[in-house]
Short mmCIF file of C-alpha atoms and ligand atoms in Angstrom, two decimals:
data_model
loop_
_atom_site.label_atom_id
_atom_site.label_comp_id
_atom_site.label_asym_id
_atom_site.label_seq_id
_atom_site.Cartn_x
_atom_site.Cartn_y
_atom_site.Cartn_z
CA UNK V 147 110.84 -19.94 -9.28
CA UNK V 148 112.36 -21.15 -11.65
CA UNK V 149 111.87 -25.57 -13.22
CA UNK V 150 114.80 -27.40 -14.03
CA UNK V 151 114.41 -30.16 -15.87
CA UNK V 152 115.21 -33.49 -14.09
CA UNK V 153 118.89 -33.69 -15.91
CA UNK V 154 119.92 -29.88 -14.63
CA UNK V 155 122.75 -29.49 -12.59
CA UNK V 156 122.00 -28.53 -8.89
CA UNK V 157 121.70 -24.59 -8.35
CA UNK V 158 124.41 -23.11 -9.60
CA UNK V 159 123.12 -20.06 -9.26
CA UNK V 160 122.94 -20.59 -5.07
CA UNK V 161 126.28 -19.42 -3.14
CA UNK V 162 126.85 -22.20 -1.69
CA UNK V 163 126.62 -20.41 1.69
CA UNK V 164 123.03 -20.12 1.61
CA UNK V 165 122.56 -23.90 1.18
CA UNK V 166 122.03 -26.61 3.69
CA UNK V 167 121.42 -29.19 1.63
CA UNK V 168 122.71 -30.84 -1.42
CA UNK V 169 122.53 -33.73 -3.10
CA UNK V 170 124.85 -35.52 -5.93
CA UNK V 171 124.54 -37.88 -7.52
CA UNK V 172 123.01 -39.99 -4.95
CA UNK V 173 121.80 -43.26 -5.38
CA UNK V 174 120.11 -45.90 -3.62
CA UNK V 175 119.23 -49.66 -4.84
CA UNK V 176 117.61 -52.07 -2.80
CA UNK V 177 118.52 -56.38 -3.89
CA UNK V 178 115.46 -57.56 -3.90
CA UNK V 179 116.19 -61.20 -4.62
CA UNK V 180 114.30 -60.83 -7.87
CA UNK V 181 115.52 -60.59 -11.44
CA UNK V 182 115.54 -56.52 -11.09
CA UNK V 183 116.99 -54.86 -7.77
CA UNK V 184 114.37 -51.28 -6.75
CA UNK V 185 116.84 -48.53 -7.43
CA UNK V 186 115.09 -46.44 -4.82
CA UNK V 187 116.96 -43.38 -5.27
CA UNK V 188 118.65 -42.85 -8.95
CA UNK V 189 121.17 -40.31 -8.95
CA UNK V 190 118.96 -37.54 -7.55
CA UNK V 191 120.44 -34.22 -7.26
CA UNK V 192 118.84 -31.29 -5.94
CA UNK V 193 119.67 -28.44 -3.34
CA UNK V 194 117.81 -26.88 -0.65
CA UNK V 195 118.16 -23.38 0.71
CA UNK V 196 119.11 -22.65 4.04
CA UNK V 197 115.48 -21.57 6.05
CA UNK V 198 113.02 -22.91 3.05
CA UNK V 199 109.94 -25.49 3.54
CA UNK V 200 110.44 -27.78 0.99
CA UNK V 201 107.85 -30.68 -0.33
CA UNK V 202 108.76 -33.79 -0.96
CA UNK V 203 106.03 -35.63 -3.40
CA UNK V 204 106.02 -37.90 -5.93
CA UNK V 205 102.94 -41.12 -6.08
CA UNK V 206 103.49 -44.19 -3.50
CA UNK V 207 107.07 -46.00 -3.92
CA UNK V 208 108.87 -43.64 -5.79
CA UNK V 209 111.35 -43.11 -2.73
CA UNK V 210 110.80 -39.98 -1.26
CA UNK V 211 110.94 -41.69 2.44
CA UNK V 212 113.79 -43.33 1.10
CA UNK V 213 115.73 -39.85 0.22
CA UNK V 214 114.91 -38.51 3.33
CA UNK V 215 116.45 -41.73 5.31
CA UNK V 216 119.59 -41.10 3.60
CA UNK V 217 119.73 -37.59 4.11
CA UNK V 218 119.05 -37.63 7.82
CA UNK V 219 121.47 -40.89 7.89
CA UNK V 220 119.23 -43.26 8.91
CA UNK V 221 119.81 -45.14 6.13
CA UNK V 222 123.28 -45.61 4.24
CA UNK V 223 123.76 -44.83 -0.23
CA UNK V 224 124.68 -46.63 -2.30
CA UNK V 225 127.16 -43.94 -4.40
CA UNK V 226 126.64 -39.80 -4.61
CA UNK V 227 126.84 -37.52 -1.83
CA UNK V 228 124.95 -35.31 0.68
CA UNK V 229 125.86 -32.04 2.08
CA UNK V 230 124.44 -30.79 5.22
CA UNK V 231 125.51 -27.46 6.07
CA UNK V 232 128.71 -27.99 4.60
CA UNK V 233 129.30 -31.09 6.46
CA UNK V 234 129.59 -34.72 3.75
CA UNK V 235 127.66 -36.86 5.29
CA UNK V 236 127.98 -39.63 3.54
CA UNK V 237 131.62 -40.05 5.04
CA UNK V 238 131.23 -39.53 8.14
CA UNK V 239 131.46 -42.78 10.59
CA UNK V 240 130.73 -43.67 14.57
CA UNK V 241 130.56 -40.99 16.58
CA UNK V 242 130.72 -37.93 14.29
CA UNK V 243 127.84 -40.10 12.43
CA UNK V 244 126.35 -39.40 15.86
CA UNK V 245 126.91 -35.95 16.01
CA UNK V 246 125.57 -35.33 13.17
CA UNK V 247 122.82 -37.42 13.84
CA UNK V 248 121.77 -34.45 16.40
CA UNK V 249 121.93 -31.71 13.96
CA UNK V 250 119.03 -33.47 12.34
CA UNK V 251 115.26 -33.45 13.51
CA UNK V 252 113.15 -36.14 12.53
CA UNK V 253 109.47 -36.76 12.41
CA UNK V 254 107.56 -40.18 11.33
CA UNK V 255 103.98 -40.50 10.05
CA UNK V 256 103.01 -42.89 12.64
CA UNK V 257 104.77 -40.25 15.51
CA UNK V 258 107.04 -42.89 17.19
CA UNK V 259 105.89 -42.20 20.98
CA UNK V 260 107.28 -44.28 23.57
CA UNK V 261 103.64 -45.32 25.01
CA UNK V 262 104.71 -45.57 28.45
CA UNK V 263 106.57 -42.33 28.98
CA UNK V 264 104.41 -38.63 29.69
CA UNK V 265 104.63 -36.21 27.42
CA UNK V 266 107.23 -34.08 29.32
CA UNK V 267 109.36 -37.79 28.80
CA UNK V 268 108.70 -38.04 25.41
CA UNK V 269 110.29 -34.78 24.35
CA UNK V 270 113.01 -34.99 26.52
CA UNK V 271 114.26 -38.95 25.45
CA UNK V 272 116.47 -37.82 22.88
CA UNK V 273 118.96 -36.25 25.63
CA UNK V 274 118.84 -37.97 28.73
CA UNK V 275 121.75 -40.25 28.10
CA UNK V 276 123.58 -37.12 26.85
CA UNK V 277 125.56 -34.10 28.70
CA UNK V 278 123.92 -30.99 27.16
CA UNK V 279 124.03 -27.60 27.71
CA UNK V 280 120.49 -26.66 29.21
CA UNK V 281 117.81 -27.68 31.22
CA UNK V 282 116.56 -30.39 29.46
CA UNK V 283 113.03 -30.42 31.10
CA UNK V 284 113.07 -27.15 31.04
CA UNK V 285 113.69 -27.14 26.92
CA UNK V 286 111.07 -29.45 26.69
CA UNK V 287 107.97 -27.54 28.85
CA UNK V 288 108.88 -24.25 26.50
CA UNK V 289 109.23 -26.57 23.13
CA UNK V 290 105.37 -28.45 23.96
CA UNK V 291 104.07 -24.79 24.62
CA UNK V 292 105.37 -23.83 21.29
CA UNK V 293 103.32 -26.60 19.58
CA UNK V 294 100.28 -26.02 21.36
CA UNK V 295 100.56 -28.20 24.40
CA UNK V 296 100.74 -26.70 27.57
CA UNK V 297 99.59 -28.12 31.01
CA UNK V 298 99.65 -31.31 28.80
CA UNK V 299 102.66 -32.40 29.64
CA UNK V 300 102.11 -35.20 32.18
CA UNK V 301 99.75 -37.24 29.70
CA UNK V 302 100.60 -40.21 28.33
CA UNK V 303 100.45 -41.09 24.44
CA UNK V 304 97.30 -42.40 24.67
CA UNK V 305 95.57 -40.05 26.35
CA UNK V 306 95.82 -37.65 23.86
CA UNK V 307 94.99 -37.06 19.82
CA UNK V 308 96.71 -37.80 16.60
CA UNK V 309 96.62 -34.58 16.27
CA UNK V 310 98.58 -33.95 19.19
CA UNK V 311 100.82 -36.49 19.55
CA UNK V 312 101.99 -35.74 16.36
CA UNK V 313 103.09 -32.05 17.92
CA UNK V 314 104.62 -34.36 20.85
CA UNK V 315 106.35 -36.17 18.53
CA UNK V 316 107.41 -32.38 16.47
CA UNK V 317 108.53 -31.02 19.71
CA UNK V 318 110.73 -34.07 20.97
CA UNK V 319 112.58 -34.09 16.91
CA UNK V 320 113.07 -29.70 18.56
CA UNK V 321 114.87 -30.28 21.96
CA UNK V 322 118.36 -30.42 20.37
CA UNK V 323 117.44 -27.13 17.52
CA UNK V 324 118.08 -29.06 14.78
CA UNK V 325 119.11 -27.00 11.48
CA UNK V 326 116.66 -29.51 9.33
CA UNK V 327 113.80 -31.21 10.01
CA UNK V 328 113.11 -33.96 8.11
CA UNK V 329 109.07 -35.49 8.32
CA UNK V 330 108.06 -37.91 6.41
CA UNK V 331 104.12 -37.47 5.93
CA UNK V 332 104.00 -36.57 9.50
CA UNK V 333 100.02 -35.47 8.64
CA UNK V 334 99.24 -39.50 6.71
CA UNK V 335 97.25 -40.64 9.91
CA UNK V 336 95.54 -37.69 10.55
CA UNK V 337 92.52 -36.04 9.53
CA UNK V 338 92.34 -33.12 7.42
CA UNK V 339 92.12 -30.37 9.99
CA UNK V 340 94.86 -32.28 12.48
CA UNK V 341 97.17 -32.65 9.62
CA UNK V 342 96.28 -28.77 8.25
CA UNK V 343 97.11 -27.50 11.20
CA UNK V 344 100.49 -29.55 11.89
CA UNK V 345 101.40 -27.91 8.79
CA UNK V 346 100.76 -24.68 9.78
CA UNK V 347 103.01 -25.17 12.99
CA UNK V 348 105.64 -26.22 10.52
CA UNK V 349 105.25 -23.64 8.73
CA UNK V 350 105.70 -21.49 11.99
CA UNK V 351 108.62 -23.36 12.58
CA UNK V 352 110.87 -22.89 9.46
CA UNK V 353 109.62 -18.69 10.14
CA UNK V 354 110.19 -18.22 14.05
CA UNK V 355 112.99 -21.07 14.58
CA UNK V 356 114.09 -19.93 11.07
CA UNK V 357 114.18 -24.20 10.74
CA UNK V 358 115.09 -25.88 7.21
CA UNK V 359 112.31 -28.34 6.01
CA UNK V 360 111.86 -31.02 3.54
CA UNK V 361 108.80 -32.87 4.06
CA UNK V 362 107.51 -36.15 2.30
CA UNK V 363 104.09 -35.67 1.33
CA UNK V 364 101.20 -36.68 -0.71
CA UNK V 365 98.71 -33.36 0.13
CA UNK V 366 98.99 -31.04 -2.01
CA UNK V 367 97.75 -27.99 -0.66
CA UNK V 368 101.51 -27.71 0.81
CA UNK V 369 103.14 -28.81 -1.90
CA UNK V 370 101.52 -25.83 -3.81
CA UNK V 371 102.60 -23.51 -0.17
CA UNK V 372 106.14 -24.65 0.23
CA UNK V 373 109.48 -22.84 -1.08
CA UNK V 374 110.62 -25.44 -3.39
CA UNK V 375 108.63 -29.32 -4.81
CA UNK V 376 111.01 -31.55 -6.06
CA UNK V 377 108.76 -34.69 -7.51
CA UNK V 378 110.38 -38.03 -7.75
CA UNK V 379 108.74 -40.77 -9.30
CA UNK V 380 111.24 -44.23 -9.85
CA UNK V 381 113.54 -43.22 -7.72
CA UNK V 382 114.51 -40.22 -9.74
CA UNK V 383 113.80 -36.05 -9.28
CA UNK V 384 111.42 -35.30 -12.59
CA UNK V 385 110.59 -32.16 -11.15
CA UNK V 386 111.99 -29.62 -8.93
CA UNK V 387 110.38 -25.90 -8.81
CA UNK V 388 111.86 -23.52 -6.65
CA UNK V 389 114.76 -21.06 -5.11
CA UNK V 390 116.89 -23.84 -4.18
CA UNK V 391 117.24 -25.40 -8.18
CA UNK V 392 117.22 -22.23 -9.81
N1 ATP T 246 114.21 -51.64 2.92
C1 ATP T 246 113.79 -51.72 1.88
N2 ATP T 246 114.11 -53.51 0.87
C2 ATP T 246 114.03 -53.62 -0.57
N3 ATP T 246 113.27 -52.68 -1.32
C3 ATP T 246 112.76 -51.47 -0.33
C4 ATP T 246 112.99 -51.01 1.28
N4 ATP T 246 113.04 -49.87 1.48
C5 ATP T 246 111.63 -49.41 -0.03
N5 ATP T 246 112.21 -49.97 -0.63
C6 ATP T 246 111.84 -49.65 -2.01
O1 ATP T 246 111.83 -48.94 -3.11
C7 ATP T 246 111.38 -48.25 -3.33
C8 ATP T 246 111.02 -46.69 -2.41
O2 ATP T 246 110.00 -46.71 -1.13
P1 ATP T 246 109.66 -45.04 -0.72
O3 ATP T 246 109.44 -45.64 0.78
O4 ATP T 246 111.51 -45.18 -0.04
O5 ATP T 246 108.82 -44.75 -1.42
P2 ATP T 246 108.00 -43.34 -0.98
O6 ATP T 246 108.00 -42.45 -2.05
O7 ATP T 246 108.58 -42.69 0.22
O8 ATP T 246 106.96 -43.90 -0.97
P3 ATP T 246 105.20 -44.30 0.02
O9 ATP T 246 104.18 -43.38 -0.60
O10 ATP T 246 104.19 -44.99 0.14
O11 ATP T 246 105.63 -44.27 1.51
C9 ATP T 246 109.40 -48.58 -3.62
O12 ATP T 246 110.15 -49.22 -4.77
C10 ATP T 246 109.87 -49.80 -2.26
O13 ATP T 246 109.41 -51.03 -2.45
MG1 MG T 247 107.31 -43.34 2.37
#
């Protein structure tokens, strides 16, 4: 484990083949109409090694969600570059962007399940309009079993606990076998015991599915167990610890 300062260039010691995410000088400014615009991302540079689980920590308003949204192309940057699996995300447009988004799984704090769909249909929802080379229902069933919800396929979200709803949301994020899973405070709406189970599940995915995972979190316990910690404050990386940033 190596500690680097915020000014250190991202990961010269790591070969690009091993890097899943490389962010360079990423900047996102929100014009709020007030005198000073908000720099939600202020020249952020970082690298995440393939197959690692990274905790993105920092106080409320420090820019964690913004960073994950930019990496997942849910929002666009003002300047800087984001390379994911060798692809330059910030230059993607139209169909290429849609294809890229399908390679990313996103898990939200508030689950965002569709209330009128069963657990199984929620998991299948992202691929329903797509032509895919796998059996959608079969894979959705497998994923629900993987997250510990075998037998609850037909349950509506309202009949599931918060932890179970988040499991459905994680299964949904995995339906296209993403190479990168981004989770924005996935335990923020859960009690600590249920949250710990969700974190265990994410650590298992990192090991079994070899998925690279970035988690925005306030959870110190998670940060302690992660392979790498990226600490942000006022839109800047103030400390990065771990193999991807040596
Ligand atoms: N759409 C927006 N318009 C204007 N300002 C925004 C917008 N989204 C975020 N911000 C501002 O950008 C900064 C970073 O916000 P962000 O949501 O990324 O923080 P965060 O670290 O995820 O916080 P939290 O821990 O509360 O989720 C904050 O000052 C926030 O008010
Ligand atoms: Mg946030």
